PDB file of C-alpha atoms (C1' of nucleotides) in Angstrom:
ATOM      1  CA  MET A   1     137.072-266.861  22.005  1.00  0.00           C
ATOM      2  CA  THR A   2     136.279-263.216  22.373  1.00  0.00           C
ATOM      3  CA  GLY A   3     138.119-262.534  25.545  1.00  0.00           C
ATOM      4  CA  THR A   4     135.003-260.909  27.004  1.00  0.00           C
ATOM      5  CA  ASN A   5     132.326-263.446  26.182  1.00  0.00           C
ATOM      6  CA  THR A   6     132.429-266.082  28.878  1.00  0.00           C
ATOM      7  CA  GLY A   7     129.219-267.810  27.769  1.00  0.00           C
ATOM      8  CA  PRO A   8     129.059-271.125  25.967  1.00  0.00           C
ATOM      9  CA  HIS A   9     128.375-269.497  22.605  1.00  0.00           C
ATOM     10  CA  PRO A  10     129.783-266.480  20.776  1.00  0.00           C
ATOM     11  CA  ALA A  11     127.887-263.217  21.058  1.00  0.00           C
ATOM     12  CA  PRO A  12     125.922-262.175  17.946  1.00  0.00           C
ATOM     13  CA  THR A  13     128.372-259.457  16.947  1.00  0.00           C
ATOM     14  CA  ASP A  14     131.228-261.950  16.862  1.00  0.00           C
ATOM     15  CA  SER A  15     129.588-263.909  14.082  1.00  0.00           C
ATOM     16  CA  SER A  16     129.472-261.086  11.579  1.00  0.00           C
ATOM     17  CA  ARG A  17     133.071-260.172  12.317  1.00  0.00           C
ATOM     18  CA  ILE A  18     134.261-263.760  12.023  1.00  0.00           C
ATOM     19  CA  HIS A  19     132.170-264.223   8.911  1.00  0.00           C
ATOM     20  CA  ALA A  20     133.807-261.204   7.312  1.00  0.00           C
ATOM     21  CA  ILE A  21     137.325-262.384   8.103  1.00  0.00           C
ATOM     22  CA  LEU A  22     136.641-265.916   6.937  1.00  0.00           C
ATOM     23  CA  GLY A  23     135.342-264.413   3.727  1.00  0.00           C
ATOM     24  CA  MET A  24     138.655-262.669   3.192  1.00  0.00           C
ATOM     25  CA  VAL A  25     141.162-265.357   4.034  1.00  0.00           C
ATOM     26  CA  GLY A  26     139.117-268.513   4.543  1.00  0.00           C
ATOM     27  CA  ASP A  27     138.017-269.354   1.045  1.00  0.00           C
ATOM     28  CA  LYS A  28     139.205-272.566  -0.505  1.00  0.00           C
ATOM     29  CA  TRP A  29     141.849-271.196  -2.858  1.00  0.00           C
ATOM     30  CA  SER A  30     143.333-268.996  -0.152  1.00  0.00           C
ATOM     31  CA  LEU A  31     143.768-271.883   2.257  1.00  0.00           C
ATOM     32  CA  LEU A  32     145.442-273.964  -0.432  1.00  0.00           C
ATOM     33  CA  VAL A  33     147.791-271.117  -1.353  1.00  0.00           C
ATOM     34  CA  VAL A  34     148.724-270.493   2.267  1.00  0.00           C
ATOM     35  CA  CYS A  35     149.405-274.173   2.851  1.00  0.00           C
ATOM     36  CA  ASN A  36     151.569-274.324  -0.246  1.00  0.00           C
ATOM     37  CA  LEU A  37     153.766-271.560   1.138  1.00  0.00           C
ATOM     38  CA  ARG A  38     154.404-273.339   4.425  1.00  0.00           C
ATOM     39  CA  HIS A  39     157.966-274.357   3.544  1.00  0.00           C
ATOM     40  CA  GLY A  40     159.044-270.965   2.268  1.00  0.00           C
ATOM     41  CA  PRO A  41     158.747-268.658  -0.741  1.00  0.00           C
ATOM     42  CA  ARG A  42     157.443-269.911  -4.047  1.00  0.00           C
ATOM     43  CA  ARG A  43     157.010-268.419  -7.482  1.00  0.00           C
ATOM     44  CA  PHE A  44     153.784-267.817  -9.363  1.00  0.00           C
ATOM     45  CA  THR A  45     154.210-270.682 -11.761  1.00  0.00           C
ATOM     46  CA  GLU A  46     155.230-273.071  -8.996  1.00  0.00           C
ATOM     47  CA  LEU A  47     152.007-272.286  -7.150  1.00  0.00           C
ATOM     48  CA  LYS A  48     149.999-272.621 -10.336  1.00  0.00           C
ATOM     49  CA  ARG A  49     151.448-276.065 -10.909  1.00  0.00           C
ATOM     50  CA  ALA A  50     151.033-277.137  -7.293  1.00  0.00           C
ATOM     51  CA  ILE A  51     147.431-276.015  -6.974  1.00  0.00           C
ATOM     52  CA  ASP A  52     145.885-278.080  -9.670  1.00  0.00           C
ATOM     53  CA  GLY A  53     142.632-276.703 -10.999  1.00  0.00           C
ATOM     54  CA  VAL A  54     143.174-273.055 -10.180  1.00  0.00           C
ATOM     55  CA  SER A  55     142.940-270.699 -13.147  1.00  0.00           C
ATOM     56  CA  GLN A  56     145.612-268.090 -13.743  1.00  0.00           C
ATOM     57  CA  ARG A  57     143.087-265.388 -12.997  1.00  0.00           C
ATOM     58  CA  MET A  58     141.932-266.891  -9.707  1.00  0.00           C
ATOM     59  CA  LEU A  59     145.501-267.432  -8.550  1.00  0.00           C
ATOM     60  CA  THR A  60     146.339-263.796  -9.295  1.00  0.00           C
ATOM     61  CA  VAL A  61     143.186-262.551  -7.561  1.00  0.00           C
ATOM     62  CA  THR A  62     143.788-264.785  -4.552  1.00  0.00           C
ATOM     63  CA  LEU A  63     147.427-263.740  -4.206  1.00  0.00           C
ATOM     64  CA  ARG A  64     146.578-260.016  -4.443  1.00  0.00           C
ATOM     65  CA  ASN A  65     143.858-260.469  -1.872  1.00  0.00           C
ATOM     66  CA  LEU A  66     146.132-262.303   0.561  1.00  0.00           C
ATOM     67  CA  GLU A  67     148.812-259.668   0.074  1.00  0.00           C
ATOM     68  CA  ARG A  68     146.240-256.988   0.824  1.00  0.00           C
ATOM     69  CA  GLN A  69     145.205-258.656   4.102  1.00  0.00           C
ATOM     70  CA  GLY A  70     148.818-258.912   5.208  1.00  0.00           C
ATOM     71  CA  ILE A  71     148.992-262.698   4.895  1.00  0.00           C
ATOM     72  CA  LEU A  72     151.839-262.806   2.389  1.00  0.00           C
ATOM     73  CA  THR A  73     154.374-260.574   0.678  1.00  0.00           C
ATOM     74  CA  ARG A  74     155.104-260.236  -3.024  1.00  0.00           C
ATOM     75  CA  THR A  75     158.704-259.698  -4.087  1.00  0.00           C
ATOM     76  CA  ILE A  76     159.876-258.883  -7.599  1.00  0.00           C
ATOM     77  CA  HIS A  77     163.380-260.197  -8.317  1.00  0.00           C
ATOM     78  CA  GLN A  78     165.172-258.201 -10.985  1.00  0.00           C
ATOM     79  CA  VAL A  79     167.308-261.001 -12.318  1.00  0.00           C
ATOM     80  CA  MET A  80     167.392-262.621 -15.732  1.00  0.00           C
ATOM     81  CA  PRO A  81     164.804-263.789 -16.374  1.00  0.00           C
ATOM     82  CA  PRO A  82     162.883-261.623 -13.874  1.00  0.00           C
ATOM     83  CA  HIS A  83     160.544-263.433 -11.504  1.00  0.00           C
ATOM     84  CA  VAL A  84     158.200-262.888  -8.564  1.00  0.00           C
ATOM     85  CA  SER A  85     158.113-264.793  -5.305  1.00  0.00           C
ATOM     86  CA  TYR A  86     155.482-265.018  -2.598  1.00  0.00           C
ATOM     87  CA  GLU A  87     156.184-265.608   1.066  1.00  0.00           C
ATOM     88  CA  LEU A  88     154.084-265.813   4.227  1.00  0.00           C
ATOM     89  CA  THR A  89     154.231-262.953   6.709  1.00  0.00           C
ATOM     90  CA  PRO A  90     154.416-263.845  10.428  1.00  0.00           C
ATOM     91  CA  MET A  91     150.630-263.489  10.576  1.00  0.00           C
ATOM     92  CA  GLY A  92     150.335-265.642   7.463  1.00  0.00           C
ATOM     93  CA  ALA A  93     152.420-268.303   9.170  1.00  0.00           C
ATOM     94  CA  THR A  94     149.987-268.437  12.092  1.00  0.00           C
ATOM     95  CA  LEU A  95     147.092-268.763   9.644  1.00  0.00           C
ATOM     96  CA  CYS A  96     148.959-271.565   7.927  1.00  0.00           C
ATOM     97  CA  ALA A  97     149.372-273.353  11.240  1.00  0.00           C
ATOM     98  CA  THR A  98     145.647-273.315  11.939  1.00  0.00           C
ATOM     99  CA  ALA A  99     144.627-273.943   8.332  1.00  0.00           C
ATOM    100  CA  LEU A 100     146.768-277.023   7.789  1.00  0.00           C
ATOM    101  CA  PRO A 101     144.680-279.240  10.110  1.00  0.00           C
ATOM    102  CA  MET A 102     141.548-278.178   8.189  1.00  0.00           C
ATOM    103  CA  VAL A 103     143.120-279.057   4.864  1.00  0.00           C
ATOM    104  CA  GLU A 104     144.318-282.370   6.244  1.00  0.00           C
ATOM    105  CA  TRP A 105     140.855-283.014   7.639  1.00  0.00           C
ATOM    106  CA  ALA A 106     139.365-282.369   4.187  1.00  0.00           C
ATOM    107  CA  PHE A 107     141.733-284.836   2.602  1.00  0.00           C
ATOM    108  CA  GLU A 108     141.304-287.550   5.222  1.00  0.00           C
ATOM    109  CA  ASN A 109     137.512-287.340   5.247  1.00  0.00           C
ATOM    110  CA  SER A 110     136.815-287.006   1.537  1.00  0.00           C
ATOM    111  CA  ALA A 111     135.845-290.666   1.138  1.00  0.00           C
ATOM    112  CA  ARG A 112     133.558-290.573   4.185  1.00  0.00           C
ATOM    113  CA  ILE A 113     131.854-287.450   2.874  1.00  0.00           C
ATOM    114  CA  ASP A 114     131.370-288.901  -0.604  1.00  0.00           C
ATOM    115  CA  ASP A 115     129.792-291.884   1.068  1.00  0.00           C
ATOM    116  CA  ALA A 116     127.437-289.833   3.223  1.00  0.00           C
ATOM    117  CA  ARG A 117     126.365-287.778   0.241  1.00  0.00           C
ATOM    118  CA  THR A 118     125.601-290.834  -1.867  1.00  0.00           C
ATOM    119  CA  LYS A 119     123.471-292.299   0.891  1.00  0.00           C
ATOM    120  CA  TYR A 120     121.638-289.043   1.479  1.00  0.00           C
ATOM    121  CA  ASP A 121     120.831-288.694  -2.211  1.00  0.00           C
ATOM    122  CA  ALA A 122     119.636-292.278  -2.466  1.00  0.00           C
ATOM    123  CA  ARG A 123     117.354-291.757   0.493  1.00  0.00           C
ATOM    124  CA  ALA A 124     116.087-288.452  -0.901  1.00  0.00           C
ATOM    125  CA  LEU A 125     115.129-290.200  -4.134  1.00  0.00           C
ATOM    126  CA  LYS A 126     112.903-292.714  -2.322  1.00  0.00           C
ATOM    127  CA  THR A 127     111.343-290.134  -0.004  1.00  0.00           C
ATOM    128  CA  GLY A 128     110.681-287.827  -2.933  1.00  0.00           C
TER     129      GLY A 128
ATOM    130  CA  MET B   1     149.114-285.299   4.387  1.00  0.00           C
ATOM    131  CA  THR B   2     148.224-287.854   1.777  1.00  0.00           C
ATOM    132  CA  GLY B   3     149.835-290.854   3.305  1.00  0.00           C
ATOM    133  CA  THR B   4     151.562-291.574   0.023  1.00  0.00           C
ATOM    134  CA  ASN B   5     153.016-288.197  -0.856  1.00  0.00           C
ATOM    135  CA  THR B   6     156.285-287.867   0.989  1.00  0.00           C
ATOM    136  CA  GLY B   7     157.370-284.688  -0.813  1.00  0.00           C
ATOM    137  CA  PRO B   8     157.327-281.234   0.686  1.00  0.00           C
ATOM    138  CA  HIS B   9     154.187-280.216  -1.206  1.00  0.00           C
ATOM    139  CA  PRO B  10     150.892-281.925  -1.993  1.00  0.00           C
ATOM    140  CA  ALA B  11     150.577-283.683  -5.315  1.00  0.00           C
ATOM    141  CA  PRO B  12     148.448-281.923  -7.948  1.00  0.00           C
ATOM    142  CA  THR B  13     145.532-284.321  -7.634  1.00  0.00           C
ATOM    143  CA  ASP B  14     145.249-283.641  -3.919  1.00  0.00           C
ATOM    144  CA  SER B  15     144.450-280.007  -4.520  1.00  0.00           C
ATOM    145  CA  SER B  16     141.324-280.561  -6.552  1.00  0.00           C
ATOM    146  CA  ARG B  17     140.055-283.086  -4.045  1.00  0.00           C
ATOM    147  CA  ILE B  18     140.775-280.804  -1.104  1.00  0.00           C
ATOM    148  CA  HIS B  19     139.286-277.883  -2.962  1.00  0.00           C
ATOM    149  CA  ALA B  20     136.085-279.806  -3.551  1.00  0.00           C
ATOM    150  CA  ILE B  21     135.745-280.828   0.087  1.00  0.00           C
ATOM    151  CA  LEU B  22     136.509-277.356   1.375  1.00  0.00           C
ATOM    152  CA  GLY B  23     133.830-276.075  -0.970  1.00  0.00           C
ATOM    153  CA  MET B  24     131.321-278.389   0.656  1.00  0.00           C
ATOM    154  CA  VAL B  25     132.035-277.974   4.328  1.00  0.00           C
ATOM    155  CA  GLY B  26     134.586-275.183   4.553  1.00  0.00           C
ATOM    156  CA  ASP B  27     132.551-272.140   3.612  1.00  0.00           C
ATOM    157  CA  LYS B  28     132.056-269.418   6.176  1.00  0.00           C
ATOM    158  CA  TRP B  29     128.481-270.160   7.188  1.00  0.00           C
ATOM    159  CA  SER B  30     129.190-273.877   7.534  1.00  0.00           C
ATOM    160  CA  LEU B  31     132.127-273.311   9.842  1.00  0.00           C
ATOM    161  CA  LEU B  32     130.085-270.974  12.008  1.00  0.00           C
ATOM    162  CA  VAL B  33     127.206-273.458  12.191  1.00  0.00           C
ATOM    163  CA  VAL B  34     129.526-276.311  13.101  1.00  0.00           C
ATOM    164  CA  CYS B  35     131.194-274.248  15.804  1.00  0.00           C
ATOM    165  CA  ASN B  36     127.824-273.290  17.232  1.00  0.00           C
ATOM    166  CA  LEU B  37     126.943-276.948  17.659  1.00  0.00           C
ATOM    167  CA  ARG B  38     130.067-277.776  19.628  1.00  0.00           C
ATOM    168  CA  HIS B  39     128.287-277.991  22.986  1.00  0.00           C
ATOM    169  CA  GLY B  40     125.446-280.175  21.785  1.00  0.00           C
ATOM    170  CA  PRO B  41     122.182-280.041  19.831  1.00  0.00           C
ATOM    171  CA  ARG B  42     120.533-276.726  19.002  1.00  0.00           C
ATOM    172  CA  ARG B  43     117.300-275.715  17.340  1.00  0.00           C
ATOM    173  CA  PHE B  44     116.869-273.797  14.107  1.00  0.00           C
ATOM    174  CA  THR B  45     115.881-270.547  15.748  1.00  0.00           C
ATOM    175  CA  GLU B  46     118.684-270.787  18.311  1.00  0.00           C
ATOM    176  CA  LEU B  47     121.207-271.071  15.489  1.00  0.00           C
ATOM    177  CA  LYS B  48     119.562-268.248  13.594  1.00  0.00           C
ATOM    178  CA  ARG B  49     119.880-266.024  16.653  1.00  0.00           C
ATOM    179  CA  ALA B  50     123.438-267.105  17.422  1.00  0.00           C
ATOM    180  CA  ILE B  51     124.739-266.638  13.886  1.00  0.00           C
ATOM    181  CA  ASP B  52     123.999-263.007  13.434  1.00  0.00           C
ATOM    182  CA  GLY B  53     123.690-261.924   9.824  1.00  0.00           C
ATOM    183  CA  VAL B  54     122.678-265.245   8.310  1.00  0.00           C
ATOM    184  CA  SER B  55     119.421-265.197   6.375  1.00  0.00           C
ATOM    185  CA  GLN B  56     116.782-267.836   6.980  1.00  0.00           C
ATOM    186  CA  ARG B  57     117.365-269.171   3.503  1.00  0.00           C
ATOM    187  CA  MET B  58     121.143-269.463   3.883  1.00  0.00           C
ATOM    188  CA  LEU B  59     120.805-271.163   7.262  1.00  0.00           C
ATOM    189  CA  THR B  60     118.408-273.710   5.783  1.00  0.00           C
ATOM    190  CA  VAL B  61     120.626-274.302   2.760  1.00  0.00           C
ATOM    191  CA  THR B  62     123.737-274.611   4.921  1.00  0.00           C
ATOM    192  CA  LEU B  63     122.088-277.032   7.344  1.00  0.00           C
ATOM    193  CA  ARG B  64     120.762-279.254   4.537  1.00  0.00           C
ATOM    194  CA  ASN B  65     124.161-279.280   2.920  1.00  0.00           C
ATOM    195  CA  LEU B  66     125.942-280.237   6.130  1.00  0.00           C
ATOM    196  CA  GLU B  67     123.385-282.960   6.761  1.00  0.00           C
ATOM    197  CA  ARG B  68     123.981-284.271   3.248  1.00  0.00           C
ATOM    198  CA  GLN B  69     127.753-284.486   3.811  1.00  0.00           C
ATOM    199  CA  GLY B  70     127.263-286.370   7.051  1.00  0.00           C
ATOM    200  CA  ILE B  71     128.452-283.532   9.289  1.00  0.00           C
ATOM    201  CA  LEU B  72     125.268-283.197  11.326  1.00  0.00           C
ATOM    202  CA  THR B  73     121.932-284.888  11.898  1.00  0.00           C
ATOM    203  CA  ARG B  74     118.479-283.358  11.778  1.00  0.00           C
ATOM    204  CA  THR B  75     115.898-284.605  14.252  1.00  0.00           C
ATOM    205  CA  ILE B  76     112.222-283.691  14.274  1.00  0.00           C
ATOM    206  CA  HIS B  77     110.705-283.775  17.755  1.00  0.00           C
ATOM    207  CA  GLN B  78     106.981-284.450  17.722  1.00  0.00           C
ATOM    208  CA  VAL B  79     106.105-282.560  20.852  1.00  0.00           C
ATOM    209  CA  MET B  80     103.944-279.508  21.367  1.00  0.00           C
ATOM    210  CA  PRO B  81     104.955-277.250  19.821  1.00  0.00           C
ATOM    211  CA  PRO B  82     106.941-279.427  17.375  1.00  0.00           C
ATOM    212  CA  HIS B  83     110.578-278.503  16.851  1.00  0.00           C
ATOM    213  CA  VAL B  84     113.723-279.587  15.025  1.00  0.00           C
ATOM    214  CA  SER B  85     117.185-280.000  16.484  1.00  0.00           C
ATOM    215  CA  TYR B  86     120.581-280.289  14.839  1.00  0.00           C
ATOM    216  CA  GLU B  87     123.507-282.192  16.255  1.00  0.00           C
ATOM    217  CA  LEU B  88     127.039-282.974  15.098  1.00  0.00           C
ATOM    218  CA  THR B  89     127.861-286.485  13.947  1.00  0.00           C
ATOM    219  CA  PRO B  90     131.172-287.996  15.136  1.00  0.00           C
ATOM    220  CA  MET B  91     132.730-286.806  11.871  1.00  0.00           C
ATOM    221  CA  GLY B  92     131.172-283.397  12.407  1.00  0.00           C
ATOM    222  CA  ALA B  93     132.753-283.254  15.837  1.00  0.00           C
ATOM    223  CA  THR B  94     136.198-283.814  14.333  1.00  0.00           C
ATOM    224  CA  LEU B  95     135.537-281.049  11.817  1.00  0.00           C
ATOM    225  CA  CYS B  96     134.498-278.794  14.671  1.00  0.00           C
ATOM    226  CA  ALA B  97     137.738-279.529  16.488  1.00  0.00           C
ATOM    227  CA  THR B  98     139.830-278.435  13.509  1.00  0.00           C
ATOM    228  CA  ALA B  99     137.565-275.530  12.544  1.00  0.00           C
ATOM    229  CA  LEU B 100     137.495-273.880  15.970  1.00  0.00           C
ATOM    230  CA  PRO B 101     141.144-272.758  15.837  1.00  0.00           C
ATOM    231  CA  MET B 102     140.483-271.195  12.417  1.00  0.00           C
ATOM    232  CA  VAL B 103     137.467-269.310  13.715  1.00  0.00           C
ATOM    233  CA  GLU B 104     139.422-268.185  16.752  1.00  0.00           C
ATOM    234  CA  TRP B 105     142.270-267.109  14.504  1.00  0.00           C
ATOM    235  CA  ALA B 106     139.814-265.048  12.436  1.00  0.00           C
ATOM    236  CA  PHE B 107     138.540-263.308  15.530  1.00  0.00           C
ATOM    237  CA  GLU B 108     141.930-262.658  17.067  1.00  0.00           C
ATOM    238  CA  ASN B 109     143.451-261.294  13.859  1.00  0.00           C
ATOM    239  CA  SER B 110     140.582-259.178  12.587  1.00  0.00           C
ATOM    240  CA  ALA B 111     142.136-255.915  13.794  1.00  0.00           C
ATOM    241  CA  ARG B 112     145.539-256.775  12.301  1.00  0.00           C
ATOM    242  CA  ILE B 113     143.918-257.611   8.975  1.00  0.00           C
ATOM    243  CA  ASP B 114     141.871-254.413   8.911  1.00  0.00           C
ATOM    244  CA  ASP B 115     145.090-252.567   9.524  1.00  0.00           C
ATOM    245  CA  ALA B 116     147.021-254.315   6.761  1.00  0.00           C
ATOM    246  CA  ARG B 117     144.209-253.699   4.305  1.00  0.00           C
ATOM    247  CA  THR B 118     144.046-250.000   5.108  1.00  0.00           C
ATOM    248  CA  LYS B 119     147.782-249.637   4.575  1.00  0.00           C
ATOM    249  CA  TYR B 120     147.703-251.587   1.333  1.00  0.00           C
ATOM    250  CA  ASP B 121     144.909-249.431  -0.045  1.00  0.00           C
ATOM    251  CA  ALA B 122     146.647-246.221   0.965  1.00  0.00           C
ATOM    252  CA  ARG B 123     149.803-247.361  -0.795  1.00  0.00           C
ATOM    253  CA  ALA B 124     147.863-248.446  -3.864  1.00  0.00           C
ATOM    254  CA  LEU B 125     146.336-244.971  -4.115  1.00  0.00           C
ATOM    255  CA  LYS B 126     149.754-243.315  -4.273  1.00  0.00           C
ATOM    256  CA  THR B 127     151.264-245.852  -6.656  1.00  0.00           C
ATOM    257  CA  GLY B 128     148.193-245.701  -8.876  1.00  0.00           C
TER     258      GLY B 128
ATOM    259  C1'  DC C   1     108.399-273.110  14.721  1.00  0.00           C
ATOM    260  C1'  DA C   2     110.804-274.279  10.823  1.00  0.00           C
ATOM    261  C1'  DG C   3     110.754-274.171   6.975  1.00  0.00           C
ATOM    262  C1'  DT C   4     109.626-273.796   1.135  1.00  0.00           C
ATOM    263  C1'  DA C   5     109.131-271.167  -3.183  1.00  0.00           C
ATOM    264  C1'  DT C   6     110.082-267.495  -6.189  1.00  0.00           C
ATOM    265  C1'  DC C   7     112.367-263.638  -7.912  1.00  0.00           C
ATOM    266  C1'  DC C   8     116.203-260.962  -8.629  1.00  0.00           C
ATOM    267  C1'  DT C   9     120.815-258.795  -8.160  1.00  0.00           C
ATOM    268  C1'  DA C  10     125.685-258.938  -7.366  1.00  0.00           C
ATOM    269  C1'  DA C  11     129.617-261.424  -7.073  1.00  0.00           C
ATOM    270  C1'  DA C  12     132.567-265.345  -8.441  1.00  0.00           C
ATOM    271  C1'  DC C  13     134.646-267.659 -11.884  1.00  0.00           C
ATOM    272  C1'  DG C  14     136.457-269.657 -16.401  1.00  0.00           C
ATOM    273  C1'  DA C  15     138.011-268.788 -21.096  1.00  0.00           C
ATOM    274  C1'  DT C  16     140.452-266.228 -24.023  1.00  0.00           C
ATOM    275  C1'  DA C  17     143.427-262.806 -25.790  1.00  0.00           C
ATOM    276  C1'  DC C  18     146.957-259.618 -25.044  1.00  0.00           C
ATOM    277  C1'  DT C  19     151.551-257.443 -22.650  1.00  0.00           C
ATOM    278  C1'  DG C  20     156.026-255.519 -20.191  1.00  0.00           C
TER     279       DG C  20
ATOM    280  C1'  DC D   1     157.497-265.301 -16.561  1.00  0.00           C
ATOM    281  C1'  DA D   2     153.813-263.196 -14.492  1.00  0.00           C
ATOM    282  C1'  DG D   3     150.689-261.059 -15.169  1.00  0.00           C
ATOM    283  C1'  DT D   4     146.203-257.597 -17.069  1.00  0.00           C
ATOM    284  C1'  DA D   5     141.802-256.910 -19.621  1.00  0.00           C
ATOM    285  C1'  DT D   6     137.485-258.163 -21.259  1.00  0.00           C
ATOM    286  C1'  DC D   7     133.548-261.003 -21.865  1.00  0.00           C
ATOM    287  C1'  DG D   8     130.053-264.161 -20.734  1.00  0.00           C
ATOM    288  C1'  DT D   9     128.156-267.598 -17.708  1.00  0.00           C
ATOM    289  C1'  DT D  10     127.218-269.552 -13.408  1.00  0.00           C
ATOM    290  C1'  DT D  11     126.453-269.329  -8.677  1.00  0.00           C
ATOM    291  C1'  DA D  12     125.652-267.220  -4.183  1.00  0.00           C
ATOM    292  C1'  DG D  13     122.701-265.085  -1.626  1.00  0.00           C
ATOM    293  C1'  DG D  14     119.141-261.380  -0.004  1.00  0.00           C
ATOM    294  C1'  DA D  15     114.119-260.047   0.080  1.00  0.00           C
ATOM    295  C1'  DT D  16     109.718-261.354   0.278  1.00  0.00           C
ATOM    296  C1'  DA D  17     105.694-264.064   0.588  1.00  0.00           C
ATOM    297  C1'  DC D  18     103.591-268.250   1.775  1.00  0.00           C
ATOM    298  C1'  DT D  19     102.828-273.083   4.570  1.00  0.00           C
ATOM    299  C1'  DG D  20     102.274-277.665   7.467  1.00  0.00           C
TER     300       DG D  20
END
DNA sequence: CAGTATCCTAAACGATACTG
DNA sequence: CAGTATCGTTTAGGATACTG
């Protein structure tokens, strides 16, 4: 993983670095945005519609953040009516490739997780 | 992705569901914990040492949460001195398999991201 | 060793209103 | 259309002290 750490587990310093990066690009809205750009550029309103539940503010914040980290580009088209499109950079495309399996995992396992949580809570009630 | 959605993008309802699941198991500490259990069971203090920067409280909270979602099991060993070990469930192992590439991506791209951020901020200063 | 409990601050987030 | 600005609430999370 590190290129220098040959042991079975990451060295301590790796964790803080990884943690920082995951904090920048690995939050839930960011992964959903990145996955929604996998087929090419999309406009603000398209993303807003596609990512159900995201507020206008959070979508703006997330897009600015991803642009800042070099994950996507923002292009203003001076046509009538004017509009803005977002597109993955090459680095963003590689993130998309690794993020998609995670998103698919989340979808495929949602029922199993709901189930586990219900059981855990029921057991916690009895135990106290 | 959904099994029923054949379009190029996920249906609106998928997003909220995926968002919820990612919020439960996809946060940064959770992914690091899961990855640190990939070679088998580990004890609380081992994880604390391995995941540099995590507070005792956050590690406890994260572990309880992952146990609740059925990602890992918690086992109390009544030996002297007594200790507790954590181990991935089969579902946890599949999460680990999809999370590892993301964590590796984060590590491999940290320099590139730092770079992009620096450039963005420099440009933002000039533009205002 | 492996936690729990409490306090407290900073960040995330939603709602709403306004704009080029 | 694609935002920005402001406000108020909720949540995350660190520090610290204590425990079976």
